[in-house]
């Protein structure tokens, strides 16, 4: 079983739609969770950290479910510029500062 | 602006010809990481430096080595590149402090895309 699993997509949605991605992780002791965004042929960029209580940043909402070991990302009012790959990231079993990346979920927002 | 810089952005090398990729940072972060990312795959950690301490991942091939001459710079050396080493190589940094409870986010450079001919 992979340490971090994501649906590769692509999710193809119209502008203005709400879209949600889930990600599951295998290490129940994980403490750090992130969503990164990666544009085609570019580097990953931190979108948001995911906290136990859930957190929101504008149109983006992240949730953590420790019991089921998954995290989610909700994007409201999708923009064309949201088209990218979204990487789910969890800290490694052997270190709090080493990160394990999922393969990403690809989002395509169409006009 | 504080940042992570990678040079070159694109590197073409011949099969078996050694190549060095460089990374520098102005963030004054104490941990630097090297990742390999192939198309449609997750970034895969090769190794990292925690200050001067080198930490190799168990499955990183011996063909890959790294040097960190000072806090700001880190190099990735590929001794004998094979066709399978063609990938994007990403450098990242993080500030790690003992006892800190917050998550340790990492900041990436733009990457070096390596082609092996």
Short mmCIF file of N, CA and C in Angstrom, two decimals, chain A residues 29-86:
data_model
loop_
_atom_site.label_atom_id
_atom_site.label_comp_id
_atom_site.label_asym_id
_atom_site.label_seq_id
_atom_site.Cartn_x
_atom_site.Cartn_y
_atom_site.Cartn_z
N UNK A 29 0.27 7.64 12.70
CA UNK A 29 1.00 8.55 13.59
C UNK A 29 1.40 9.85 12.91
N UNK A 30 1.04 10.03 11.66
CA UNK A 30 1.39 11.26 10.94
C UNK A 30 0.84 12.48 11.66
N UNK A 31 1.64 13.55 11.65
CA UNK A 31 1.25 14.77 12.36
C UNK A 31 1.13 15.99 11.46
N UNK A 32 1.79 15.94 10.32
CA UNK A 32 1.81 17.11 9.44
C UNK A 32 1.17 16.77 8.11
N UNK A 33 0.30 17.67 7.67
CA UNK A 33 -0.46 17.43 6.45
C UNK A 33 -0.51 18.72 5.64
N UNK A 34 -0.33 18.56 4.34
CA UNK A 34 -0.32 19.74 3.48
C UNK A 34 -1.02 19.43 2.17
N UNK A 35 -1.46 20.47 1.51
CA UNK A 35 -1.78 20.42 0.09
C UNK A 35 -0.81 21.34 -0.63
N UNK A 36 -0.18 20.80 -1.66
CA UNK A 36 0.67 21.58 -2.54
C UNK A 36 0.00 21.62 -3.92
N UNK A 37 0.28 22.68 -4.64
CA UNK A 37 -0.20 22.82 -6.00
C UNK A 37 1.01 22.77 -6.92
N UNK A 38 0.87 22.05 -8.03
CA UNK A 38 1.96 21.99 -9.00
C UNK A 38 1.41 22.23 -10.40
N UNK A 39 1.88 23.30 -11.02
CA UNK A 39 1.53 23.57 -12.41
C UNK A 39 2.43 22.75 -13.32
N UNK A 40 1.97 22.56 -14.56
CA UNK A 40 2.68 21.71 -15.50
C UNK A 40 4.13 22.15 -15.66
N UNK A 41 5.06 21.25 -15.41
CA UNK A 41 6.50 21.46 -15.59
C UNK A 41 7.06 22.54 -14.65
N UNK A 42 6.36 22.77 -13.54
CA UNK A 42 6.84 23.72 -12.55
C UNK A 42 7.05 23.00 -11.21
N UNK A 43 7.55 23.75 -10.23
CA UNK A 43 7.78 23.15 -8.94
C UNK A 43 6.51 23.15 -8.09
N UNK A 44 6.42 22.24 -7.12
CA UNK A 44 5.29 22.28 -6.19
C UNK A 44 5.35 23.54 -5.34
N UNK A 45 4.18 24.10 -5.08
CA UNK A 45 4.09 25.28 -4.21
C UNK A 45 3.06 25.01 -3.13
N UNK A 46 3.41 25.41 -1.92
CA UNK A 46 2.53 25.17 -0.79
C UNK A 46 1.21 25.91 -0.98
N UNK A 47 0.12 25.17 -0.94
CA UNK A 47 -1.21 25.77 -1.01
C UNK A 47 -1.71 26.06 0.40
N UNK A 48 -1.70 25.04 1.23
CA UNK A 48 -2.11 25.24 2.62
C UNK A 48 -1.71 24.05 3.47
N UNK A 49 -1.46 24.34 4.74
CA UNK A 49 -1.31 23.28 5.73
C UNK A 49 -2.71 22.82 6.12
N UNK A 50 -2.81 21.62 6.64
CA UNK A 50 -4.09 21.08 7.06
C UNK A 50 -4.04 20.84 8.56
N UNK A 51 -4.91 21.48 9.28
CA UNK A 51 -4.92 21.37 10.74
C UNK A 51 -6.08 20.49 11.20
N UNK A 52 -5.94 19.98 12.40
CA UNK A 52 -6.93 19.03 12.92
C UNK A 52 -8.35 19.61 12.92
N UNK A 53 -8.43 20.90 13.15
CA UNK A 53 -9.73 21.53 13.24
C UNK A 53 -10.26 21.94 11.87
N UNK A 54 -9.48 21.66 10.84
CA UNK A 54 -9.87 22.12 9.51
C UNK A 54 -9.51 23.58 9.34
N UNK A 55 -9.27 23.98 8.13
CA UNK A 55 -8.94 25.38 7.91
C UNK A 55 -9.36 25.82 6.52
N UNK A 56 -9.56 27.12 6.42
CA UNK A 56 -10.10 27.71 5.20
C UNK A 56 -9.21 28.88 4.79
N UNK A 57 -9.00 29.00 3.49
CA UNK A 57 -8.24 30.12 2.95
C UNK A 57 -8.93 30.56 1.68
N UNK A 58 -9.78 31.57 1.82
CA UNK A 58 -10.54 32.04 0.67
C UNK A 58 -11.46 30.96 0.13
N UNK A 59 -11.26 30.58 -1.11
CA UNK A 59 -12.13 29.57 -1.74
C UNK A 59 -11.71 28.14 -1.42
N UNK A 60 -10.64 27.99 -0.68
CA UNK A 60 -10.08 26.66 -0.40
C UNK A 60 -10.33 26.26 1.05
N UNK A 61 -10.83 25.04 1.22
CA UNK A 61 -11.05 24.50 2.57
C UNK A 61 -10.41 23.13 2.66
N UNK A 62 -9.62 22.93 3.72
CA UNK A 62 -8.97 21.63 3.94
C UNK A 62 -9.53 21.01 5.22
N UNK A 63 -9.72 19.71 5.18
CA UNK A 63 -10.22 18.98 6.34
C UNK A 63 -9.35 17.76 6.59
N UNK A 64 -9.24 17.40 7.86
CA UNK A 64 -8.47 16.22 8.26
C UNK A 64 -9.40 15.27 9.01
N UNK A 65 -9.41 14.01 8.64
CA UNK A 65 -10.16 13.00 9.37
C UNK A 65 -9.17 11.94 9.83
N UNK A 66 -8.75 12.07 11.08
CA UNK A 66 -7.71 11.15 11.61
C UNK A 66 -8.24 9.72 11.74
N UNK A 67 -9.48 9.59 12.12
CA UNK A 67 -10.04 8.24 12.34
C UNK A 67 -10.01 7.42 11.06
N UNK A 68 -10.32 8.07 9.95
CA UNK A 68 -10.34 7.37 8.67
C UNK A 68 -9.06 7.59 7.87
N UNK A 69 -8.17 8.39 8.42
CA UNK A 69 -6.87 8.66 7.79
C UNK A 69 -7.02 9.21 6.37
N UNK A 70 -7.80 10.27 6.28
CA UNK A 70 -7.84 10.96 5.00
C UNK A 70 -7.90 12.46 5.21
N UNK A 71 -7.42 13.17 4.20
CA UNK A 71 -7.56 14.61 4.18
C UNK A 71 -8.27 15.00 2.89
N UNK A 72 -8.91 16.14 2.92
CA UNK A 72 -9.67 16.57 1.77
C UNK A 72 -9.35 18.03 1.45
N UNK A 73 -9.59 18.37 0.21
CA UNK A 73 -9.45 19.75 -0.24
C UNK A 73 -10.70 20.09 -1.03
N UNK A 74 -11.35 21.17 -0.64
CA UNK A 74 -12.55 21.65 -1.32
C UNK A 74 -12.22 22.98 -1.98
N UNK A 75 -12.54 23.10 -3.25
CA UNK A 75 -12.34 24.36 -3.97
C UNK A 75 -13.71 24.85 -4.42
N UNK A 76 -14.07 26.05 -3.95
CA UNK A 76 -15.35 26.63 -4.35
C UNK A 76 -15.14 27.65 -5.47
N UNK A 77 -16.18 27.85 -6.27
CA UNK A 77 -16.14 28.86 -7.32
C UNK A 77 -14.86 28.73 -8.16
N UNK A 78 -14.67 27.59 -8.75
CA UNK A 78 -13.43 27.29 -9.49
C UNK A 78 -13.13 28.33 -10.55
N UNK A 79 -11.86 28.68 -10.64
CA UNK A 79 -11.37 29.61 -11.67
C UNK A 79 -10.52 28.83 -12.68
N UNK A 80 -10.40 29.40 -13.86
CA UNK A 80 -9.54 28.77 -14.87
C UNK A 80 -8.12 28.59 -14.33
N UNK A 81 -7.69 29.56 -13.52
CA UNK A 81 -6.33 29.53 -12.98
C UNK A 81 -6.13 28.46 -11.92
N UNK A 82 -7.21 27.81 -11.50
CA UNK A 82 -7.07 26.71 -10.54
C UNK A 82 -6.62 25.42 -11.22
N UNK A 83 -6.63 25.39 -12.54
CA UNK A 83 -6.19 24.19 -13.27
C UNK A 83 -4.74 23.90 -12.92
N UNK A 84 -4.51 22.73 -12.36
CA UNK A 84 -3.18 22.34 -11.89
C UNK A 84 -3.29 20.92 -11.33
N UNK A 85 -2.17 20.42 -10.83
CA UNK A 85 -2.17 19.15 -10.10
C UNK A 85 -2.04 19.46 -8.62
N UNK A 86 -2.87 18.84 -7.81
CA UNK A 86 -2.88 19.08 -6.37
C UNK A 86 -2.27 17.86 -5.66
#
